[in-house]
Backbone as ProteinMPNN parsed JSONL, in Angstrom:
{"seq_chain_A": "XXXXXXXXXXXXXXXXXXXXXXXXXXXXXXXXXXXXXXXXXXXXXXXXXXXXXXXXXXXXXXXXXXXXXXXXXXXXXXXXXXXXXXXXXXXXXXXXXXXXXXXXXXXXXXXXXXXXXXXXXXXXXXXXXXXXXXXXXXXXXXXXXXXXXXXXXXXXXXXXXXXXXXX", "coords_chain_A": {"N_chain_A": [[10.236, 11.301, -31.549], [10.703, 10.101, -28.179], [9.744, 7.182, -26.004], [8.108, 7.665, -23.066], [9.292, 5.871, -19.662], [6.323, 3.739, -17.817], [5.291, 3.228, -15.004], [3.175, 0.259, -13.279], [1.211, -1.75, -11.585], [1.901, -5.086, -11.76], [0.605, -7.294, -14.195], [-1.354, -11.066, -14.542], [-0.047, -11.806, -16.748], [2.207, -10.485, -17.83], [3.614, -11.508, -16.624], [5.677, -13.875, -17.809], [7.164, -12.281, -19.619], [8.529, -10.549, -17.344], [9.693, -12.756, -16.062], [11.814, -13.439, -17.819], [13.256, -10.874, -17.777], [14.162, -10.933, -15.708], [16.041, -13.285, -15.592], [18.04, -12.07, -17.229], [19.227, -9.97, -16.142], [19.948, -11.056, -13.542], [22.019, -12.387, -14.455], [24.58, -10.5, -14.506], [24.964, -10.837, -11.462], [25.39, -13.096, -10.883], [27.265, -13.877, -12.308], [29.527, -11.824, -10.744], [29.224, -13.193, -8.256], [30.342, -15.807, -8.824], [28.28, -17.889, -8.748], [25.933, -19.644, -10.47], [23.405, -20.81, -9.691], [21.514, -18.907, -8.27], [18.906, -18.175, -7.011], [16.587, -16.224, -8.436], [17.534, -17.411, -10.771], [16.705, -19.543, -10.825], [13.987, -19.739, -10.633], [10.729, -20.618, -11.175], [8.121, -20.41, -13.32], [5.531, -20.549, -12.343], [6.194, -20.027, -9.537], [6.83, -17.512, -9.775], [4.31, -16.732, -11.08], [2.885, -17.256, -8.454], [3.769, -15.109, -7.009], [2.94, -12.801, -7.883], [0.349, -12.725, -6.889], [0.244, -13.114, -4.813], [1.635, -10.907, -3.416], [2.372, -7.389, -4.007], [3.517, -6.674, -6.862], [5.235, -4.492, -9.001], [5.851, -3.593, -12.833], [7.777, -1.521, -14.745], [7.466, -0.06, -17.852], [8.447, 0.202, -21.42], [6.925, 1.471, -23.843], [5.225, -1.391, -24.636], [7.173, -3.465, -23.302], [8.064, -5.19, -21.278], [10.609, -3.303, -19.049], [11.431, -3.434, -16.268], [11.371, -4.077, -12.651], [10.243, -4.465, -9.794], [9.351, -6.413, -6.066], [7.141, -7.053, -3.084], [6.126, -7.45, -0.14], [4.008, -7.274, 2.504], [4.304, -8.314, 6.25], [2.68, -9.323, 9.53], [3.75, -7.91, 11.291], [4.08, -5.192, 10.035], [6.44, -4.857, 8.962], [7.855, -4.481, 6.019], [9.089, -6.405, 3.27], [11.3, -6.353, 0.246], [11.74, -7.056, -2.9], [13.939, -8.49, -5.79], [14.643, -6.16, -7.443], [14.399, -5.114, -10.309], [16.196, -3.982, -13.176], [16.145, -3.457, -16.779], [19.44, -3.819, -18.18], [20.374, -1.908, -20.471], [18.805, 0.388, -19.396], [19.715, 1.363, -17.133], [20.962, 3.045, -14.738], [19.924, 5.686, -15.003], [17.933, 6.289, -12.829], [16.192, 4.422, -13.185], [15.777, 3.135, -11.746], [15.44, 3.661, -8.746], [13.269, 5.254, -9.008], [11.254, 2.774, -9.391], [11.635, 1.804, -6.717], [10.768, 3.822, -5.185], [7.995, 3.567, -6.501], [7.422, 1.33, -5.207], [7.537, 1.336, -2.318], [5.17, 3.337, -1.742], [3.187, 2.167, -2.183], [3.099, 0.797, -0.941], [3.09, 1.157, 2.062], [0.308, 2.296, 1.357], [-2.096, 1.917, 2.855], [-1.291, 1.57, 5.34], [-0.628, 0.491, 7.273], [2.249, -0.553, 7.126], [5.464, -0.028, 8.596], [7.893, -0.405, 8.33], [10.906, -0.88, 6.099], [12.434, -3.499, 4.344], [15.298, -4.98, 2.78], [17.568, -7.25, 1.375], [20.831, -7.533, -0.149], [23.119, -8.525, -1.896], [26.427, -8.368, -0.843], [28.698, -7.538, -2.504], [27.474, -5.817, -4.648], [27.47, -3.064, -5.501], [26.619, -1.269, -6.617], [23.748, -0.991, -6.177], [23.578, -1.435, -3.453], [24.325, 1.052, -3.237], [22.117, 2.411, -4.05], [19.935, 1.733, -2.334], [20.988, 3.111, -0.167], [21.175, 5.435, -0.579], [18.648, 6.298, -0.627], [17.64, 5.998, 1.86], [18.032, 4.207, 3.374], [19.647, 1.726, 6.088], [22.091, -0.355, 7.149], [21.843, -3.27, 8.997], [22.47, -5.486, 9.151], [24.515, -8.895, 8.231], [24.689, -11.747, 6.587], [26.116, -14.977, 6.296], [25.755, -16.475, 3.389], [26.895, -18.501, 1.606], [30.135, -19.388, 0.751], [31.055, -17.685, -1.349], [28.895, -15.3, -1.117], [27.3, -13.258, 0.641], [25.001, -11.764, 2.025], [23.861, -8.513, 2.493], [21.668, -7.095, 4.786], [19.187, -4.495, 4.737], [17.311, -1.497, 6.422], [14.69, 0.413, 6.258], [12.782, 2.879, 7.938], [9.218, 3.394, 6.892], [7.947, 5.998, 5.205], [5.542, 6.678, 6.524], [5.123, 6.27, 8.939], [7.338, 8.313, 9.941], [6.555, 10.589, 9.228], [4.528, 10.973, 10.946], [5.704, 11.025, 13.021], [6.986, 13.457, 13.188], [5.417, 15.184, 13.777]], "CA_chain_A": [[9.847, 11.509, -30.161], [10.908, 9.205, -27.514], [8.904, 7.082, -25.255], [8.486, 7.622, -21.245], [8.466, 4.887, -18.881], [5.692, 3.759, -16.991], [4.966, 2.004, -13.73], [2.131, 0.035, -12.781], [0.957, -3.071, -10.535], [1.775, -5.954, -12.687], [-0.599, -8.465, -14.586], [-0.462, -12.378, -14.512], [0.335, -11.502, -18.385], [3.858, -9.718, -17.4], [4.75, -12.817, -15.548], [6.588, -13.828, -18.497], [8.14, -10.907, -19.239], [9.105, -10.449, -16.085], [10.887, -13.748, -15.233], [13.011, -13.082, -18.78], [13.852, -10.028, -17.953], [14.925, -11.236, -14.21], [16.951, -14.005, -15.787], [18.751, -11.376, -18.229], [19.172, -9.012, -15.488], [20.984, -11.414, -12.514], [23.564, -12.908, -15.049], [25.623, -10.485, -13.873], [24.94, -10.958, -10.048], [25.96, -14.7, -11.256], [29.267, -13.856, -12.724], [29.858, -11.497, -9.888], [29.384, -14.181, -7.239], [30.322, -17.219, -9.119], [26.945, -18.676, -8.68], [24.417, -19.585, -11.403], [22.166, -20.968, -8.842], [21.059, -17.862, -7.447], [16.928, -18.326, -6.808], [16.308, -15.806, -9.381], [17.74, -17.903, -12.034], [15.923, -20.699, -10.743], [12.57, -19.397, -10.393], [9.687, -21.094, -12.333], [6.973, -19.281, -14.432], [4.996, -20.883, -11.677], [6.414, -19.403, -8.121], [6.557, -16.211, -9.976], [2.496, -15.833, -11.167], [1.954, -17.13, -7.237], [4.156, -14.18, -6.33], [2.557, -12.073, -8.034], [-0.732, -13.375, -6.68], [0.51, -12.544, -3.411], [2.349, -9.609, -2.934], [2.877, -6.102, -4.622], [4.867, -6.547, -7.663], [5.31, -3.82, -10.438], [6.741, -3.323, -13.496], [8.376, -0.477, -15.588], [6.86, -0.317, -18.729], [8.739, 1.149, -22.17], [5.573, 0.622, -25.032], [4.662, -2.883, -24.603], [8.125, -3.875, -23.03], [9.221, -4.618, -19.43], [12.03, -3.228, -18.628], [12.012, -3.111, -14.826], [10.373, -4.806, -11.991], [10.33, -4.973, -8.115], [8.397, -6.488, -5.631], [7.333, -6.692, -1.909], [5.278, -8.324, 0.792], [4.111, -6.886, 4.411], [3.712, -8.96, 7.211], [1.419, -8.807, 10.368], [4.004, -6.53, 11.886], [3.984, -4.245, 9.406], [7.931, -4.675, 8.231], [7.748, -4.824, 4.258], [10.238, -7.061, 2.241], [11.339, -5.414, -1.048], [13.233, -7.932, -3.343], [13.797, -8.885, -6.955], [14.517, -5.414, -8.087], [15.218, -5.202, -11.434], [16.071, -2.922, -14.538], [17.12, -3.727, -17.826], [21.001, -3.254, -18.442], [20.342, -0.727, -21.285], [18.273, 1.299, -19.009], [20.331, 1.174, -15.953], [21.836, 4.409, -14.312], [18.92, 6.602, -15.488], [17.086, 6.948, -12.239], [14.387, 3.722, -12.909], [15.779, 1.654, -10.114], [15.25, 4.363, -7.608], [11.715, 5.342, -9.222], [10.571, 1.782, -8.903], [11.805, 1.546, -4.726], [9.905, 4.755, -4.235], [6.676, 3.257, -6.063], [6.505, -0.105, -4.066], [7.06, 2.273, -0.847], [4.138, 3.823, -1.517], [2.181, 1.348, -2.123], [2.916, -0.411, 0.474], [2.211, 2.09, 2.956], [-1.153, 3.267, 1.564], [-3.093, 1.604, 3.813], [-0.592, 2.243, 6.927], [-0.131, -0.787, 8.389], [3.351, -0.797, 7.056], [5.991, 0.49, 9.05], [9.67, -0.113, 7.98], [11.029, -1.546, 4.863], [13.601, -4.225, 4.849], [15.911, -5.944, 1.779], [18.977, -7.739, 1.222], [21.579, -7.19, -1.266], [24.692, -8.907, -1.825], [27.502, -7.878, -0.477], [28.841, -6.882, -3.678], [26.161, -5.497, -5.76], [27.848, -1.715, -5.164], [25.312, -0.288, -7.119], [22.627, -1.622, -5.623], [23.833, -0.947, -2.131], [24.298, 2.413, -3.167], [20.989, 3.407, -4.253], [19.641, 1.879, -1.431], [21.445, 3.738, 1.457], [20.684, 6.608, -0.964], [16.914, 5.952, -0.285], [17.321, 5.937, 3.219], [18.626, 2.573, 3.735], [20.849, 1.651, 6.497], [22.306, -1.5, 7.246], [21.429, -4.126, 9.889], [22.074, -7.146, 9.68], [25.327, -9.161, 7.865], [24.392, -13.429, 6.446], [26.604, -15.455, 5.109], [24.974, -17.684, 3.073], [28.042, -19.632, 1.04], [31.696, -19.427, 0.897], [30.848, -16.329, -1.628], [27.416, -14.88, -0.966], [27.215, -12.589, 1.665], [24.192, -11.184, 2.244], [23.449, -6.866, 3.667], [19.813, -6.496, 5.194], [18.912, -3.094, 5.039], [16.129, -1.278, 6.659], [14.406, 2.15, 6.671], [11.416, 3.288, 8.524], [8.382, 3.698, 6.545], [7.736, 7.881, 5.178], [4.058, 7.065, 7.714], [5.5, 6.897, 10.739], [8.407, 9.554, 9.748], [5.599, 12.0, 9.035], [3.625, 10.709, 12.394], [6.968, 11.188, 14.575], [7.505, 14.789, 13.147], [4.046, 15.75, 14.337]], "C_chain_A": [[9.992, 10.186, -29.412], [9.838, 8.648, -26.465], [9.276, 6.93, -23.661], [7.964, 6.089, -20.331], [7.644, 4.882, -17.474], [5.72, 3.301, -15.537], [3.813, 1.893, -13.221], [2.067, -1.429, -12.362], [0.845, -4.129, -12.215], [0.385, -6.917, -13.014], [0.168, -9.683, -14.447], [0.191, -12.216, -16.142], [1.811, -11.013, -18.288], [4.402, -10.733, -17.137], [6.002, -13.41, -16.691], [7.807, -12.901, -18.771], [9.538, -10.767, -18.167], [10.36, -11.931, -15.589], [12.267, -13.476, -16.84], [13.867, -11.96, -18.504], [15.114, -10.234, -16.445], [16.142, -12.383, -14.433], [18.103, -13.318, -16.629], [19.783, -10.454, -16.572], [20.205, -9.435, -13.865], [22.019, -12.27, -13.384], [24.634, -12.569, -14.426], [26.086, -10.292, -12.314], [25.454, -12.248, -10.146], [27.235, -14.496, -11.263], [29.745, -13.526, -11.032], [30.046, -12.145, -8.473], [29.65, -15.448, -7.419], [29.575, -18.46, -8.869], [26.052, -18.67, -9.996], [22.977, -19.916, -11.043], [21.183, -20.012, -8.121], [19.073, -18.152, -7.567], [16.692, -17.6, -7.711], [16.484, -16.471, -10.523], [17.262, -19.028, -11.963], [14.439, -21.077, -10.863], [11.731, -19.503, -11.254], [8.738, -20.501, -12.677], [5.667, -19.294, -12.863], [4.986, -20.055, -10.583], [6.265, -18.121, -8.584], [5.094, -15.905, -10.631], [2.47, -16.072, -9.626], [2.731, -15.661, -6.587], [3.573, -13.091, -6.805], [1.136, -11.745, -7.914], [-0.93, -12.698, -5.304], [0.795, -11.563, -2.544], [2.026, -8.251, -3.927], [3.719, -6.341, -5.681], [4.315, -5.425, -8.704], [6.039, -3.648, -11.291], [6.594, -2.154, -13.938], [8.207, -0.819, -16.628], [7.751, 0.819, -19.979], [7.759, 0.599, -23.07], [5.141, -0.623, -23.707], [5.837, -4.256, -24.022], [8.568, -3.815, -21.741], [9.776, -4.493, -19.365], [12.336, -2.896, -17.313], [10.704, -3.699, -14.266], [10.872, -4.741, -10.405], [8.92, -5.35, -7.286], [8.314, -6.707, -4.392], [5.583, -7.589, -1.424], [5.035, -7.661, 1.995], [3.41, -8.148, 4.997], [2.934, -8.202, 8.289], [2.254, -7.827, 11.421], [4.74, -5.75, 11.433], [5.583, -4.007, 9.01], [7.363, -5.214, 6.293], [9.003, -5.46, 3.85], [10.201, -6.833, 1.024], [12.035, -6.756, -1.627], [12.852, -8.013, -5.126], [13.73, -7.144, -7.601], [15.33, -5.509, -9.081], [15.41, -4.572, -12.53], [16.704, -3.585, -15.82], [18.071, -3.361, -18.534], [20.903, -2.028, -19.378], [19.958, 0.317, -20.86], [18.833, 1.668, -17.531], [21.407, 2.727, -16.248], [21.115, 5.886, -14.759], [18.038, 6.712, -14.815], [15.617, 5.692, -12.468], [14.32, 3.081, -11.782], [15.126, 2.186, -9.016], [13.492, 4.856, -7.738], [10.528, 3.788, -8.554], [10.701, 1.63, -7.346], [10.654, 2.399, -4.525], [8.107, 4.716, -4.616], [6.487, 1.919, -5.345], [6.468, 0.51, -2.795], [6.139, 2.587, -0.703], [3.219, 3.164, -1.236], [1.688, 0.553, -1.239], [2.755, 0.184, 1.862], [1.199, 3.045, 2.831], [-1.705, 3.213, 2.348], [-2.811, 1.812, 5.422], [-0.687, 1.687, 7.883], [1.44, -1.005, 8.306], [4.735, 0.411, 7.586], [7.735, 1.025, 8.887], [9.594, -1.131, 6.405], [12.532, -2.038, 5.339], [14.083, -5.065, 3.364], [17.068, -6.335, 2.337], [19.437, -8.014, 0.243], [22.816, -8.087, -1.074], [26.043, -7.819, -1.714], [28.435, -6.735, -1.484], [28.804, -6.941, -4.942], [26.701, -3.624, -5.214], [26.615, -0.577, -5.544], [24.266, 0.068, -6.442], [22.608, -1.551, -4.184], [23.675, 0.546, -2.067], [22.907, 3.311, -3.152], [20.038, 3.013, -3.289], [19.527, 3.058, -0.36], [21.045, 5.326, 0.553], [19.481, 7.155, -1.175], [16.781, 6.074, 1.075], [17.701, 4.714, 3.927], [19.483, 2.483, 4.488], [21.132, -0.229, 6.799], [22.426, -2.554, 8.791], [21.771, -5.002, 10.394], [23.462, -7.867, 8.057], [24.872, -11.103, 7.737], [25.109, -13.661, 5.276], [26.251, -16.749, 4.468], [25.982, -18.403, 2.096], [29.095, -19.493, 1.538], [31.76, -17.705, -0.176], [29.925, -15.416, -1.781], [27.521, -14.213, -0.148], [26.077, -11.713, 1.488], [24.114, -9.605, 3.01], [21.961, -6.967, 3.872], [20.473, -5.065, 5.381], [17.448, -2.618, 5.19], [16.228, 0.368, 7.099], [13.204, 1.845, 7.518], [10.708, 4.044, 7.312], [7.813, 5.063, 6.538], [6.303, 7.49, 6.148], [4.492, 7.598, 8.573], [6.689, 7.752, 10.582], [7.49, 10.632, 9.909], [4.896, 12.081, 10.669], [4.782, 11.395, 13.815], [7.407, 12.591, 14.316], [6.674, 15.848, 13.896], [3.868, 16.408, 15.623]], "O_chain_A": [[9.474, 9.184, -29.905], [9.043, 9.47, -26.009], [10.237, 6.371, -23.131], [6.894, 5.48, -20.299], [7.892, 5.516, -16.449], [6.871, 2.966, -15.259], [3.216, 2.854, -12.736], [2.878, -2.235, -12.819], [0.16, -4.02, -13.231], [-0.565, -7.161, -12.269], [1.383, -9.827, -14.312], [1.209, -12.886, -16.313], [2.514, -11.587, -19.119], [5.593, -10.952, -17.359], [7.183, -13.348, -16.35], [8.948, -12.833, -18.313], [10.767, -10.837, -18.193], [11.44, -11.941, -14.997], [13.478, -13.374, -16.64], [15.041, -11.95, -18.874], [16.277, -9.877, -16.254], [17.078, -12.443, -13.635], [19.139, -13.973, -16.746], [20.975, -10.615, -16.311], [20.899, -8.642, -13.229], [22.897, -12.844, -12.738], [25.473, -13.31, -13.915], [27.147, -9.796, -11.935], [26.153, -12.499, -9.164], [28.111, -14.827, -10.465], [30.152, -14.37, -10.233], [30.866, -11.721, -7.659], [29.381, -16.286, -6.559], [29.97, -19.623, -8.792], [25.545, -17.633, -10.426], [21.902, -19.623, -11.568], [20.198, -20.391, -7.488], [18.394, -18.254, -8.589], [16.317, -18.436, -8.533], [15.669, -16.24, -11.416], [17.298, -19.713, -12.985], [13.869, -22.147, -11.079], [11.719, -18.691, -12.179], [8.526, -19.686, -11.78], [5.088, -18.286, -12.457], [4.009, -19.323, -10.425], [5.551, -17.412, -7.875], [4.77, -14.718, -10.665], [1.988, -15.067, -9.104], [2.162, -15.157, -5.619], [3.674, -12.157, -6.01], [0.616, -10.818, -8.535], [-1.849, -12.02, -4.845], [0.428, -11.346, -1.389], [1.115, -8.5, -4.716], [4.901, -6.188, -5.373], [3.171, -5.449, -9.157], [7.19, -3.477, -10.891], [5.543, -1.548, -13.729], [8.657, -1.941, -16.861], [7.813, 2.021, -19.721], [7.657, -0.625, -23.158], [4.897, -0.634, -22.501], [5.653, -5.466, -24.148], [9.181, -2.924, -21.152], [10.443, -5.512, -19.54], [13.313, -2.192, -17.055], [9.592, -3.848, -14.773], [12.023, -5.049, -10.093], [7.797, -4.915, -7.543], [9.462, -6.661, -3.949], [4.576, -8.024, -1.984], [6.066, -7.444, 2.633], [2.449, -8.794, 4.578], [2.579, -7.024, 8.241], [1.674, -7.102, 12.229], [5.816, -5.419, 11.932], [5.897, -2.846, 8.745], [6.686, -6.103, 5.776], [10.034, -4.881, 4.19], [9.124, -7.043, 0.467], [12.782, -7.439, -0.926], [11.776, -7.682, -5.624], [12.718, -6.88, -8.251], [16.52, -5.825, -9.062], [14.331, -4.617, -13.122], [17.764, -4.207, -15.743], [17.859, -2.634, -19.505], [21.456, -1.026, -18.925], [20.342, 1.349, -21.411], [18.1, 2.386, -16.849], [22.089, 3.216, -17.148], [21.707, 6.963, -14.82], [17.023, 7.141, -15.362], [14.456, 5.883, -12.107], [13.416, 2.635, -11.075], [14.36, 1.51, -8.329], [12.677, 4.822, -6.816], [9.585, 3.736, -7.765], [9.671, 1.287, -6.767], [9.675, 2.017, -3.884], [7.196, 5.22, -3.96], [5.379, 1.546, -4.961], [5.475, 0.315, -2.095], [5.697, 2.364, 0.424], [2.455, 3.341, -0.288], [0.666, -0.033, -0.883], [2.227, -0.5, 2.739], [0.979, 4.059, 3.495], [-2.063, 4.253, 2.899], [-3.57, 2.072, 6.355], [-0.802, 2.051, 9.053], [1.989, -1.565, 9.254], [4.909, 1.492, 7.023], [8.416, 2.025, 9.114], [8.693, -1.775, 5.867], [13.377, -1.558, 6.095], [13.224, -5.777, 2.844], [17.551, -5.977, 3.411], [18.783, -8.724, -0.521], [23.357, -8.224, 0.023], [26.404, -6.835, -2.36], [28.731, -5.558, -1.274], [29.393, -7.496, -5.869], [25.936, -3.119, -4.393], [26.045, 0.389, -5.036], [23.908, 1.21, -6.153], [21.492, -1.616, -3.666], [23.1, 1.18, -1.182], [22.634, 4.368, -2.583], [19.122, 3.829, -3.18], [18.571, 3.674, 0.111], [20.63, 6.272, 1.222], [19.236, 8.215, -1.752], [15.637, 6.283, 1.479], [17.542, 4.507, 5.13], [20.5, 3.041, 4.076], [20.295, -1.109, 6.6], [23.333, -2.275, 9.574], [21.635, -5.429, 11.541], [23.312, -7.351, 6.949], [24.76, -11.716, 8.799], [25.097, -13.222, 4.127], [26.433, -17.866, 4.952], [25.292, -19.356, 1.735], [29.192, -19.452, 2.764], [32.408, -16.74, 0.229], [30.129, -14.605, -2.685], [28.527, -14.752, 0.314], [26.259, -10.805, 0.677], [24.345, -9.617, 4.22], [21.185, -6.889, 2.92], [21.53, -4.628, 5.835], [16.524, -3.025, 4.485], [16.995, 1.12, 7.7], [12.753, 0.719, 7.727], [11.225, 5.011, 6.753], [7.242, 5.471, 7.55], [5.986, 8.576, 6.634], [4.464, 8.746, 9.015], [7.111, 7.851, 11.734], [7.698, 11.532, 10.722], [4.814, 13.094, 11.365], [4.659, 11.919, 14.922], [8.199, 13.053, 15.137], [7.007, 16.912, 14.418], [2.755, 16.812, 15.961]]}, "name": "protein", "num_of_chains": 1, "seq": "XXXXXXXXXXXXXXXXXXXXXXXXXXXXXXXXXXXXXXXXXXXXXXXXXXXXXXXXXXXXXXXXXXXXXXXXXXXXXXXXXXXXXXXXXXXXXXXXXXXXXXXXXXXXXXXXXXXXXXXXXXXXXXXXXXXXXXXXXXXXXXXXXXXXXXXXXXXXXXXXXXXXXXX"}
């Protein structure tokens, strides 16, 4: 019998975890952009417990094993920033990526101060664009941050005010 994965609001205990699995996990956003510098692969045990101090992060849980993680922030006018989503290659294309978007959504509009949701993806991350805009995601906003980096913002409106504006 196989085991199902979970999702729940991370511990500072994951933080490990979690940055291994995030360094496994943008290798090939590295290759793909001929960067190894990418902030994810830079990111110290440190910035990631205060991020997780700070914001919303959860992981995807198989047993006693992270294998997926995203996380998110609202500001005071109520736009949410999603980032650092992540699955682990073996488990990829099985529906966790899109599970994890739709629990930090929630979460982040329990309280219903949060109004839209906003990331940015590299240019080309196809995948990852895809299951976006297949969430509701449209695209915004175009930054080029090197010579091969190119940044997509994408932003939905928050299922609150969808439900509020149907009313």
């Amino acid at each position: 019998m196989g085991m199902s994965v979970t999702i729940a609001a991370a511990t500072e205990g994951d933080a490990e975890q979690i940055l291994k699995l995030q360094y496994l996990c943008y290798q090939g956003e590295a290759e793909l952009y001929g960067d190894y510098s990418l902030e994810p692969l830079t990111q110290t045990l440190d910035a990631l417990r205060a991020e997780l101090a700070a914001g919303c992060v959860l992981v995807a849980r198989l047993g006693d094993e992270v294998v997926g993680s995203v996380r998110g922030t609202a500001d005071a006018e109520g736009v949410a920033t999603l980032a650092a989503l992540i699955v682990h290659p073996r488990l990829r294309r099985h529906g966790l990526g899109g599970r994890l978007l739709a629990a930090v959504e929630e979460r982040l509009v329990a309280d219903g101060s949060v109004r839209r949701f906003r990331l940015a993806v590299g240019r080309r991350s196809e995948l990852m664009l895809r299951l976006c805009r297949k969430r509701g995601y449209e695209q915004v906003g175009v930054e080029e941050v090197s010579k091969v980096l190119t940044l997509v913002t994408l932003e939905k409106v928050a299922a609150v005010q969808e439900l509020a504006a149907a009313r």
